[in-house]
């Protein structure tokens, strides 16, 4: 209860991977009053601007309220029958790999679970990938190389216990604001705590930093190889912990060959950072899209993990690498196996014993026996007509994928496209043959997992509008109609959660990290009241941290240090394309703005798309502040308003990624990004296009 006497409903924010708890109270006019939940471990009552304005983003204007087939309203049964029929026919004629799902970290875990089960266990393909591929696939790959599993070792509490927080490729102040607030508060309480920001741009996050390292874009591996060399040179290797680590000698040898001068940082600044890291025991290194969205993202991740492994600073209070994910349920998607190269519950698709166990658990007729197409390859396959039926759920790839114009054309030409979403007004939804109205945040029920493995409930506080249905139900209805009525006969998200938890026990039997099987017998009432909990569920390893005891999930049980070398961007600057094009988020918008654009207060922050450009570059090109600039890459063009600022370095420009064909047709910045990816993770290089600029 709050002061009004009306009951409040505990839920979780719709946006970023911090996963803040919120308290919702219907306002009696169809909306919700929203405040931070003081009892939630992620935010302890705090909210950022986006979370605070969630109530402003509700309302039925623009909502998709009824199924549509070929632009006309349809009944649910007819639409679902058609989806099932077209998928069945396509599979019968062209095989299971001729269909694909492209899903989203906005989905709840229960929805994700059903989608993954339907594709991998019943259709028999692994062609289900997610927009999380654009977010943190390199972290997943780096974790697996080093730890044997995709395990985030630390927790948010470590940030407050650390004496040094290093933020790499992370504008935490804008992209994970409540975590930033926690770091600011911790530093205020303990002024001796140091914060270092590693970022080519001088972002808002630098306001709280003791040291900003404006390295040349893409040189993170050289920076951390230099750090590893310095760790060894200063005798800071944890020799005792090395009993739990393999690959140290080869990794150090490789690192010693690299040249930290590539970073463009002067020797004194480098030494200052290296000394700080080496001499501070309690270090947390937070990393995000500046690391992941790269053609060498996995190597960047491992270069960071190498330094924590060498010093034994992992999985202990106040120490460790901490990946912060972009989306509310990117981690839940990883848990259910929602990426094309994963199975379920962190089991491995390449492992025949794992596949057999999952197939048996699901009573599935088949099981995908090889990784499916990762996002960029998936849409390339759509463009080449190898994928002939596509289902897109809660995401807008026609805007957000690299080479977005080609992706939009590929979707347009695909023989059968289904989109489930809350609105028909997205660039992708407009291309769909079948549109299925889904319930939205504030209406739907399920769980999400945040960046420190805390699983929280999202709860509905408003009725489903029109004919909107939850995603798990829509997917299950299609599964039933495709021929598996009992296997997809779910009555509630609680039932799906129990099944997922039970399957995680199978994973636990294989020695996997993700095991929440202690929750497999929850009653519906328990599920309704489920409080946030961090896995591992039963025993806590040092308060829910992994690896502090030196036990890893590799075959040898030892962590692997991975020799990595700096690699240049896939695209090189040249006289024709002399600028490096960086993309990212702004503070008050989210993804392609389907929700945040509804809030006048959020839209007031930065009202239109822009291009940050250094004053000297602007002067050379006769680009005046606030004038329009034509930005041209190898793959597309955009028209953006010049924001002349020395926050970007000379030769570099930055543009936000939120605006769409619906909101600013000339500002679809991902149309400029080439479809090049990290060869290990498949994550696109969203921060590495080369562009030319001209006044418009
Ligand atoms: Fe929501 Fe992220 Fe802001 Fe928390 S930090 S309120 S999860 S957007």
XYZ file of C-alpha atoms and ligand atoms in Angstrom:
704
model
C 0.000 0.000 0.000
C 1.102 3.580 -0.500
C -0.469 6.687 1.019
C -3.568 6.416 -1.177
C -4.591 3.153 0.437
C -4.753 1.401 -2.937
C -2.614 -1.722 -3.316
C 0.595 -1.345 -5.271
C 1.796 -4.057 -7.619
C 5.462 -5.025 -7.676
C 6.972 -5.260 -11.158
C 10.163 -4.511 -13.080
C 11.035 -1.638 -15.404
C 10.488 -2.167 -19.138
C 13.849 -0.877 -20.274
C 17.481 -1.579 -19.573
C 19.417 -4.490 -18.117
C 19.716 -2.904 -14.676
C 16.290 -4.415 -14.039
C 14.937 -1.932 -11.517
C 11.972 -2.868 -9.395
C 8.906 -0.638 -9.707
C 5.689 -0.260 -7.754
C 2.616 0.226 -9.900
C -0.727 1.637 -8.878
C -3.593 2.015 -11.376
C -4.517 5.702 -11.462
C -8.179 5.062 -12.142
C -7.972 6.665 -15.597
C -6.470 3.711 -17.445
C -2.898 4.589 -16.543
C -0.397 3.741 -13.846
C 1.439 5.663 -11.187
C 4.991 4.335 -11.051
C 7.644 4.639 -8.369
C 10.855 2.830 -7.549
C 10.593 -0.245 -5.369
C 12.673 0.304 -2.223
C 12.772 -3.456 -1.647
C 14.263 -4.390 -5.042
C 17.970 -5.234 -4.780
C 18.875 -3.666 -8.143
C 17.685 -0.143 -7.477
C 16.608 0.075 -3.821
C 13.924 2.600 -4.732
C 15.852 4.585 -7.325
C 14.605 5.141 -10.874
C 16.076 7.017 -13.823
C 14.246 9.413 -16.127
C 12.958 6.619 -18.375
C 11.741 4.460 -15.493
C 10.100 7.438 -13.772
C 8.128 8.303 -16.909
C 6.814 4.805 -17.580
C 3.324 5.986 -16.672
C 3.489 8.605 -19.450
C 4.170 5.967 -22.073
C 0.941 4.004 -21.625
C -2.323 4.567 -23.439
C -3.944 2.916 -26.400
C -3.099 5.426 -29.101
C -1.272 3.513 -31.838
C -1.803 0.135 -30.173
C -2.420 -2.893 -32.313
C -5.654 -4.260 -30.863
C -6.736 -6.926 -33.343
C -4.909 -9.387 -35.623
C -4.426 -8.270 -39.200
C -3.837 -10.378 -42.297
C -2.627 -8.613 -45.414
C -3.690 -5.268 -43.960
C -7.207 -6.323 -43.005
C -8.602 -7.079 -39.563
C -8.811 -10.778 -38.858
C -10.100 -13.114 -36.178
C -7.458 -14.734 -34.004
C -8.263 -18.264 -35.115
C -7.912 -17.400 -38.788
C -4.632 -15.556 -38.258
C -3.129 -18.328 -36.121
C -4.296 -21.035 -38.525
C -2.646 -19.160 -41.364
C 0.660 -18.757 -39.492
C 0.745 -22.456 -38.594
C -0.217 -23.503 -42.112
C 2.370 -21.351 -43.861
C 5.148 -22.462 -41.513
C 4.141 -26.128 -41.896
C 3.956 -25.856 -45.698
C 7.293 -24.060 -45.914
C 8.989 -26.664 -43.718
C 7.418 -29.520 -45.679
C 8.597 -28.101 -48.974
C 11.980 -26.586 -48.084
C 13.007 -28.123 -44.759
C 13.144 -26.739 -41.218
C 16.022 -24.371 -41.953
C 13.841 -22.429 -44.392
C 12.001 -20.731 -41.498
C 13.255 -18.417 -38.767
C 12.249 -16.485 -35.666
C 13.863 -13.157 -34.843
C 13.005 -12.313 -31.248
C 13.928 -9.796 -28.601
C 15.418 -9.113 -25.194
C 12.164 -7.245 -24.538
C 10.390 -10.598 -24.302
C 9.778 -12.178 -20.934
C 11.605 -15.399 -20.098
C 8.481 -17.532 -20.352
C 7.734 -16.158 -23.845
C 11.337 -16.688 -24.892
C 11.275 -20.251 -23.531
C 8.271 -21.234 -25.648
C 9.735 -19.642 -28.801
C 13.030 -21.472 -28.323
C 11.302 -24.784 -27.568
C 9.072 -24.503 -30.646
C 11.959 -23.744 -33.007
C 14.712 -25.994 -31.661
C 12.729 -28.958 -30.356
C 9.738 -29.178 -32.668
C 10.475 -27.387 -35.928
C 13.987 -28.839 -35.615
C 16.027 -25.807 -36.639
C 18.130 -23.432 -34.550
C 17.137 -20.479 -36.725
C 16.007 -18.443 -33.763
C 18.125 -15.445 -33.031
C 17.489 -12.319 -31.063
C 18.295 -8.645 -31.046
C 20.511 -9.538 -28.083
C 22.945 -10.556 -30.829
C 23.425 -6.814 -31.383
C 23.892 -6.246 -27.674
C 26.091 -8.705 -25.833
C 26.815 -11.782 -27.978
C 30.542 -11.004 -27.721
C 30.311 -11.165 -23.941
C 28.599 -14.559 -24.143
C 31.368 -15.842 -26.416
C 34.101 -14.332 -24.234
C 32.608 -15.808 -21.062
C 32.378 -19.244 -22.656
C 35.961 -19.126 -23.851
C 37.258 -18.113 -20.428
C 34.888 -19.807 -18.001
C 33.373 -22.678 -19.994
C 29.935 -21.120 -19.493
C 28.187 -17.833 -20.072
C 28.436 -16.835 -16.433
C 28.468 -13.278 -15.132
C 30.788 -13.634 -12.133
C 29.860 -10.581 -10.088
C 26.954 -8.624 -8.714
C 25.870 -5.000 -8.535
C 26.834 -4.926 -4.870
C 30.443 -5.362 -5.958
C 30.314 -1.870 -7.435
C 29.776 -0.441 -3.977
C 32.474 -2.562 -2.396
C 35.101 -1.809 -5.042
C 37.941 0.651 -4.524
C 38.331 1.061 -8.269
C 35.579 0.893 -10.890
C 36.776 0.811 -14.502
C 34.062 1.519 -17.070
C 34.986 0.338 -20.562
C 32.884 1.303 -23.586
C 30.046 2.139 -21.258
C 28.170 5.411 -20.941
C 26.692 4.146 -17.696
C 25.204 7.544 -16.825
C 22.867 7.384 -19.828
C 22.545 3.692 -20.602
C 22.374 2.144 -17.114
C 21.537 5.234 -15.066
C 20.605 3.594 -11.794
C 23.869 1.655 -11.676
C 25.601 4.962 -12.342
C 23.671 6.496 -9.446
C 24.887 3.639 -7.244
C 28.504 4.277 -8.272
C 28.130 8.026 -7.675
C 26.628 7.415 -4.230
C 29.372 4.936 -3.338
C 32.065 7.394 -4.371
C 30.420 10.146 -2.367
C 30.349 7.920 0.689
C 33.972 6.798 0.134
C 35.803 9.568 -1.743
C 38.926 7.411 -1.885
C 37.115 5.128 -4.344
C 38.364 5.765 -7.883
C 36.474 5.666 -11.167
C 38.163 5.350 -14.567
C 36.266 5.714 -17.840
C 37.727 4.127 -20.978
C 35.858 5.632 -23.932
C 36.828 7.538 -27.079
C 34.002 9.996 -26.293
C 33.783 12.276 -23.280
C 30.338 11.196 -22.138
C 28.220 12.181 -19.157
C 29.760 9.220 -17.328
C 33.086 11.089 -17.249
C 31.550 13.685 -14.900
C 32.086 11.244 -12.035
C 35.466 9.930 -13.170
C 38.875 10.476 -11.646
C 40.462 9.549 -14.937
C 39.139 9.469 -18.483
C 41.094 7.519 -21.092
C 39.977 8.841 -24.508
C 41.624 6.020 -26.397
C 41.477 5.691 -30.161
C 38.350 3.739 -31.126
C 38.841 0.008 -31.292
C 42.112 -0.163 -29.347
C 40.781 -1.735 -26.139
C 42.697 -4.983 -26.670
C 45.989 -3.085 -26.901
C 45.108 -1.214 -23.687
C 44.349 -4.385 -21.717
C 47.243 -6.339 -23.204
C 49.429 -3.518 -21.934
C 47.767 -3.833 -18.549
C 48.403 -7.580 -18.409
C 52.049 -7.000 -19.252
C 52.272 -4.406 -16.492
C 50.533 -6.711 -13.994
C 53.249 -9.277 -14.625
C 56.056 -6.707 -14.636
C 54.958 -5.327 -11.268
C 54.689 -8.796 -9.722
C 50.928 -8.496 -9.252
C 50.028 -11.926 -10.686
C 48.128 -13.955 -8.079
C 50.343 -17.033 -8.138
C 48.014 -18.984 -5.862
C 45.020 -18.344 -8.124
C 47.058 -19.466 -11.149
C 46.414 -23.037 -9.967
C 42.852 -22.405 -11.199
C 43.868 -20.849 -14.522
C 45.422 -22.166 -17.708
C 47.034 -20.317 -20.601
C 48.821 -17.687 -18.558
C 52.261 -17.996 -20.181
C 51.004 -17.970 -23.780
C 48.593 -15.132 -23.040
C 51.263 -12.998 -21.418
C 53.645 -13.669 -24.275
C 51.016 -12.599 -26.776
C 50.087 -9.533 -24.732
C 53.728 -8.469 -24.447
C 53.926 -8.278 -28.244
C 51.080 -5.785 -28.405
C 51.712 -2.076 -28.247
C 49.536 0.014 -25.917
C 50.740 3.109 -27.788
C 48.129 2.153 -30.385
C 45.575 3.577 -28.009
C 46.902 7.040 -28.762
C 47.151 7.673 -25.011
C 50.362 9.237 -23.754
C 52.719 7.091 -21.717
C 52.082 8.967 -18.466
C 48.294 8.500 -18.698
C 48.692 4.821 -19.498
C 51.037 4.370 -16.556
C 48.618 6.193 -14.256
C 45.846 3.765 -15.187
C 48.069 0.707 -15.012
C 49.421 1.679 -11.585
C 45.926 2.304 -10.286
C 44.720 -1.088 -11.474
C 47.787 -3.010 -10.324
C 47.848 -1.461 -6.853
C 44.129 -1.690 -6.105
C 42.907 -5.076 -4.970
C 39.193 -4.439 -5.189
C 38.606 -3.664 -8.875
C 35.398 -4.076 -10.846
C 35.616 -3.651 -14.621
C 32.227 -2.838 -16.121
C 31.960 -3.235 -19.872
C 29.221 -2.728 -22.396
C 28.506 -2.011 -26.059
C 31.751 -0.160 -26.754
C 33.415 -3.515 -26.164
C 30.792 -5.847 -27.596
C 29.753 -4.106 -30.824
C 32.969 -4.812 -32.666
C 34.394 -7.230 -35.209
C 36.872 -8.154 -32.461
C 34.399 -7.868 -29.574
C 35.051 -11.335 -28.191
C 38.791 -10.658 -28.061
C 38.106 -7.361 -26.299
C 36.045 -9.174 -23.681
C 38.789 -11.755 -23.144
C 41.461 -9.069 -22.881
C 39.525 -7.716 -19.878
C 38.841 -11.149 -18.370
C 42.556 -12.016 -18.738
C 43.534 -9.165 -16.399
C 41.015 -10.202 -13.747
C 42.070 -13.846 -13.960
C 45.776 -12.998 -13.731
C 45.190 -11.035 -10.531
C 42.652 -13.492 -9.119
C 40.247 -10.588 -8.846
C 37.107 -12.390 -9.773
C 34.080 -13.572 -7.880
C 35.176 -11.980 -4.617
C 33.441 -9.075 -2.894
C 34.234 -5.865 -4.743
C 36.128 -7.586 -7.563
C 35.478 -8.901 -11.019
C 34.460 -8.208 -14.587
C 30.814 -7.162 -14.951
C 29.075 -7.082 -18.305
C 26.053 -4.799 -18.311
C 23.454 -5.800 -20.854
C 21.277 -3.420 -22.779
C 17.842 -4.949 -22.533
C 15.545 -5.870 -19.663
C 15.749 -9.566 -20.397
C 18.894 -10.138 -22.397
C 20.063 -12.457 -19.625
C 16.768 -14.361 -19.522
C 17.128 -14.921 -23.251
C 20.596 -16.348 -22.660
C 19.195 -18.633 -19.956
C 16.495 -20.135 -22.157
C 18.890 -20.506 -25.104
C 17.316 -17.805 -27.227
C 20.451 -17.302 -29.316
C 20.962 -19.390 -32.467
C 24.125 -21.005 -31.131
C 22.739 -21.999 -27.714
C 20.453 -24.815 -26.638
C 18.577 -24.156 -23.396
C 19.639 -23.522 -19.798
C 23.253 -22.899 -20.887
C 23.456 -26.376 -22.445
C 25.497 -26.690 -25.633
C 23.879 -27.329 -28.982
C 27.075 -29.024 -30.231
C 26.982 -31.578 -27.389
C 25.037 -34.729 -28.293
C 24.355 -35.645 -24.648
C 22.937 -32.185 -23.999
C 20.785 -32.360 -27.121
C 19.449 -35.798 -26.218
C 18.624 -34.695 -22.687
C 16.726 -31.618 -23.849
C 14.893 -33.568 -26.525
C 13.862 -36.182 -24.006
C 12.804 -33.541 -21.480
C 10.616 -31.826 -24.083
C 9.368 -35.148 -25.566
C 10.340 -33.476 -28.800
C 10.143 -35.208 -32.181
C 13.480 -33.693 -33.258
C 16.160 -31.429 -31.891
C 18.273 -28.913 -33.757
C 21.696 -30.488 -34.114
C 23.738 -27.501 -35.230
C 23.784 -23.771 -34.557
C 21.315 -21.716 -36.531
C 21.801 -18.476 -38.396
C 22.953 -15.540 -36.318
C 21.132 -12.250 -36.880
C 23.212 -10.767 -39.712
C 23.417 -14.115 -41.531
C 19.747 -14.733 -40.856
C 18.647 -11.572 -42.651
C 21.121 -12.232 -45.420
C 19.401 -15.615 -45.831
C 16.046 -13.824 -45.928
C 17.423 -11.573 -48.681
C 18.670 -14.593 -50.623
C 15.279 -16.341 -50.270
C 16.795 -19.162 -48.225
C 14.470 -18.152 -45.399
C 10.936 -18.204 -46.718
C 8.885 -17.720 -43.554
C 9.953 -15.291 -40.832
C 8.387 -14.431 -37.461
C 9.613 -11.221 -35.819
C 8.639 -10.659 -32.195
C 8.918 -7.298 -30.387
C 11.757 -5.877 -32.388
C 12.283 -3.702 -35.415
C 15.103 -5.141 -37.546
C 14.201 -2.993 -40.566
C 15.693 -0.128 -38.546
C 18.146 -1.659 -36.113
C 20.071 -4.226 -38.122
C 23.306 -3.192 -39.833
C 22.757 -2.426 -43.501
C 19.175 -1.648 -42.498
C 18.016 -0.666 -45.988
C 18.971 -4.088 -47.338
C 17.361 -5.804 -44.354
C 14.174 -3.814 -44.889
C 14.157 -4.856 -48.568
C 14.821 -8.481 -47.630
C 11.860 -8.543 -45.225
C 9.699 -6.843 -47.839
C 10.481 -9.579 -50.352
C 10.152 -12.505 -47.928
C 7.224 -14.728 -48.969
C 5.696 -14.839 -45.472
C 6.363 -12.460 -42.578
C 4.639 -12.509 -39.202
C 5.137 -9.714 -36.674
C 3.958 -9.859 -33.069
C 4.097 -6.456 -31.427
C 2.136 -3.881 -29.495
C 1.930 -1.533 -32.466
C 1.587 -1.691 -36.231
C 3.538 1.544 -36.583
C 7.061 0.210 -36.960
C 9.100 -0.074 -40.124
C 9.064 -3.868 -39.752
C 5.396 -4.256 -38.826
C 4.425 -2.378 -41.980
C 6.039 -5.168 -44.017
C 4.217 -8.040 -42.293
C 1.646 -10.291 -43.924
C 0.264 -11.181 -40.501
C 0.252 -8.819 -37.533
C -0.481 -10.296 -34.117
C -1.384 -7.944 -31.240
C 0.641 -8.714 -28.120
C 0.235 -7.525 -24.572
C 2.641 -4.896 -23.375
C 4.604 -3.961 -20.268
C 2.116 -3.207 -17.502
C -0.251 -5.853 -18.833
C 1.799 -9.022 -19.095
C 3.058 -11.555 -16.573
C 6.390 -13.307 -16.430
C 9.993 -12.965 -15.329
C 13.107 -11.159 -16.480
C 16.769 -11.587 -15.524
C 18.929 -8.512 -15.101
C 22.661 -8.063 -15.595
C 23.616 -9.511 -12.196
C 21.508 -12.675 -12.527
C 18.601 -11.405 -10.463
C 15.326 -12.894 -11.658
C 12.335 -10.626 -11.034
C 8.677 -10.762 -11.831
C 7.017 -8.442 -14.286
C 3.386 -8.201 -13.303
C 0.307 -6.934 -15.033
C -1.517 -4.022 -13.460
C -3.745 -3.188 -16.417
C -6.109 -5.392 -18.432
C -5.040 -6.569 -21.885
C -6.521 -4.052 -24.350
C -8.622 -5.084 -27.322
C -7.727 -8.596 -28.387
C -4.048 -8.441 -27.365
C -2.643 -11.717 -26.017
C 0.588 -12.638 -24.238
C 3.427 -13.896 -26.407
C 3.675 -17.281 -24.696
C 0.038 -17.877 -25.525
C 0.382 -16.786 -29.167
C 3.451 -18.996 -29.656
C 1.758 -21.924 -27.916
C -1.330 -21.582 -30.095
C 0.832 -21.772 -33.210
C 2.717 -24.763 -31.744
C -0.575 -26.566 -31.130
C -1.811 -25.800 -34.621
C 1.455 -27.036 -36.124
C 0.770 -30.465 -34.634
C 1.907 -30.503 -31.009
C -1.248 -29.842 -28.975
C -0.138 -31.380 -25.689
C 3.463 -30.162 -25.789
C 2.305 -26.541 -26.013
C -0.765 -26.817 -23.841
C 0.280 -24.190 -21.317
C -2.273 -22.618 -19.059
C -0.155 -19.867 -17.561
C 3.335 -18.362 -17.415
C 3.719 -20.032 -14.011
C 3.483 -23.420 -15.691
C 6.164 -22.427 -18.206
C 8.386 -21.084 -15.442
C 8.129 -24.417 -13.600
C 9.064 -26.320 -16.764
C 12.012 -24.023 -17.411
C 13.172 -24.389 -13.805
C 12.895 -28.179 -14.062
C 14.915 -28.187 -17.293
C 17.592 -26.123 -15.564
C 17.919 -29.061 -13.159
C 18.864 -31.202 -16.157
C 21.522 -28.601 -16.970
C 22.652 -28.686 -13.365
C 23.043 -32.454 -13.727
C 25.580 -31.744 -16.472
C 27.416 -29.462 -14.094
C 26.113 -26.279 -15.666
C 25.911 -23.004 -13.767
C 22.287 -22.140 -14.482
C 20.222 -24.267 -12.152
C 17.064 -22.826 -10.621
C 15.423 -26.224 -10.227
C 14.746 -25.401 -6.597
C 11.877 -23.355 -8.017
C 10.461 -26.141 -10.188
C 7.670 -26.916 -7.745
C 6.403 -23.395 -7.138
C 2.668 -23.182 -6.829
C 0.798 -20.602 -8.850
C 0.501 -18.625 -5.633
C 4.254 -18.830 -5.021
C 4.879 -17.635 -8.560
C 2.435 -14.769 -8.117
C 4.296 -13.684 -4.998
C 7.801 -14.535 -6.243
C 10.335 -12.089 -4.832
C 13.483 -11.173 -6.789
C 16.193 -13.791 -6.389
C 19.653 -14.154 -7.822
C 20.815 -17.480 -9.156
C 22.566 -19.730 -8.203
C 19.370 -20.286 -6.253
C 20.210 -22.773 -3.566
C 23.729 -22.420 -2.259
C 25.402 -19.112 -2.669
C 28.967 -19.087 -3.722
C 30.319 -16.159 -1.762
C 26.990 -14.401 -1.646
C 25.888 -15.282 -5.157
C 29.204 -14.585 -6.880
C 30.822 -17.178 -9.109
C 34.460 -18.243 -9.388
C 35.873 -16.737 -6.199
C 36.554 -20.331 -5.126
C 38.485 -21.020 -8.342
C 35.996 -23.562 -9.713
C 35.186 -23.004 -13.364
C 32.989 -24.837 -15.874
C 35.650 -25.897 -18.356
C 36.554 -29.558 -18.761
C 39.664 -29.077 -16.636
C 37.791 -26.983 -14.090
C 40.316 -24.204 -14.677
C 39.630 -20.849 -16.275
C 41.245 -20.140 -19.615
C 43.255 -17.051 -20.309
C 43.000 -16.411 -24.045
C 45.862 -14.912 -26.056
C 44.412 -12.002 -28.000
C 45.933 -9.426 -30.302
C 44.661 -6.019 -31.315
C 42.828 -6.063 -34.643
C 41.786 -3.058 -36.653
C 38.195 -2.314 -37.640
C 36.908 -4.244 -40.640
C 36.462 -0.969 -42.512
C 39.456 1.353 -42.713
C 39.186 5.104 -43.038
C 40.333 6.388 -46.415
C 40.229 9.707 -48.290
C 36.763 8.875 -49.596
C 35.417 7.913 -46.140
C 37.666 9.743 -43.672
C 35.507 9.642 -40.507
C 34.868 6.831 -37.983
C 31.124 6.569 -37.287
C 30.060 5.634 -33.765
C 26.454 4.859 -32.841
C 24.749 4.537 -29.477
C 21.951 5.491 -27.142
C 20.816 8.755 -25.639
C 19.587 9.111 -22.086
C 15.839 9.411 -22.547
C 14.977 7.278 -25.574
C 14.832 3.537 -25.879
C 15.442 1.413 -28.958
C 13.251 2.660 -31.813
C 11.135 4.836 -29.518
C 7.867 2.916 -29.772
C 7.314 3.567 -26.069
C 9.544 6.478 -25.015
C 8.449 8.790 -27.840
C 5.021 8.855 -26.189
C 6.397 10.784 -23.233
C 6.671 14.557 -23.784
C 9.113 14.807 -20.917
C 11.440 12.189 -22.369
C 11.237 13.687 -25.842
C 12.178 17.091 -24.428
C 15.672 15.876 -23.559
C 17.019 15.617 -27.110
C 14.211 16.210 -29.553
C 15.789 15.197 -32.853
C 18.565 13.081 -34.316
C 22.031 14.632 -34.396
C 25.635 14.079 -35.316
C 28.366 14.924 -32.823
C 31.343 16.332 -34.711
C 34.591 17.884 -33.476
C 34.855 21.699 -33.940
C 37.995 21.463 -36.100
C 36.368 18.926 -38.430
C 33.242 21.049 -38.623
C 35.285 24.140 -39.479
C 37.271 22.309 -42.165
C 34.061 21.131 -43.821
C 32.203 24.444 -43.346
C 29.620 22.705 -41.199
C 28.074 25.193 -38.813
C 26.379 24.260 -35.525
C 22.785 23.018 -35.959
C 23.105 22.834 -39.745
C 22.191 19.668 -41.586
C 24.942 17.238 -42.543
C 24.762 14.519 -45.144
C 26.463 11.408 -43.814
C 27.414 8.798 -46.409
C 28.884 5.361 -45.812
C 29.604 2.388 -48.024
C 26.057 1.179 -47.342
C 23.718 4.140 -46.934
C 23.138 7.799 -46.212
C 21.548 9.850 -43.453
C 20.775 13.483 -42.828
C 21.608 14.641 -39.320
C 21.837 17.966 -37.494
C 25.381 18.949 -36.540
C 26.141 19.053 -32.850
C 29.589 20.594 -32.813
C 31.422 19.454 -29.694
C 34.871 18.474 -28.533
C 33.329 15.516 -26.676
C 34.197 13.498 -29.774
C 37.732 13.309 -31.035
C 38.868 14.723 -34.329
C 38.134 12.266 -37.114
C 35.269 10.644 -35.200
C 31.530 11.309 -35.237
C 28.680 9.935 -33.155
C 24.956 9.561 -33.860
C 22.117 8.090 -31.778
C 20.371 4.996 -33.103
C 16.760 5.567 -32.066
C 15.085 7.390 -34.939
C 13.223 5.378 -37.560
C 11.535 5.665 -40.923
C 8.397 6.585 -38.961
C 9.985 9.331 -36.858
C 12.826 10.698 -39.002
C 13.144 8.883 -42.330
C 16.544 10.365 -43.138
C 18.072 9.439 -39.770
C 18.066 5.642 -39.908
C 21.674 5.440 -38.813
C 21.967 1.661 -38.933
C 21.486 1.933 -42.684
C 25.077 3.267 -42.659
C 26.541 0.390 -40.666
C 28.129 -2.399 -42.739
C 27.029 -5.983 -42.022
C 30.424 -7.090 -40.732
C 30.564 -9.185 -37.596
C 32.859 -10.678 -35.004
C 33.766 -14.113 -36.426
C 33.281 -15.809 -33.040
C 30.196 -14.100 -31.621
C 28.466 -12.964 -34.803
C 27.925 -9.565 -33.213
C 27.926 -6.704 -35.722
C 30.469 -3.909 -35.674
C 27.895 -1.192 -34.951
C 30.536 1.359 -33.940
C 32.972 0.971 -36.784
C 31.549 2.259 -40.074
C 33.549 4.757 -42.087
C 31.692 7.767 -43.462
C 32.024 10.941 -45.475
C 30.395 14.194 -44.345
C 29.117 17.119 -46.353
C 27.019 20.179 -45.537
C 23.470 19.734 -46.829
Fe 14.578 1.281 -15.963
Fe 17.191 0.938 -16.514
Fe 16.295 3.284 -15.642
Fe 16.361 1.197 -14.017
S 18.118 2.202 -14.932
S 14.692 2.666 -14.210
S 15.854 -0.498 -15.418
S 15.773 2.291 -17.594
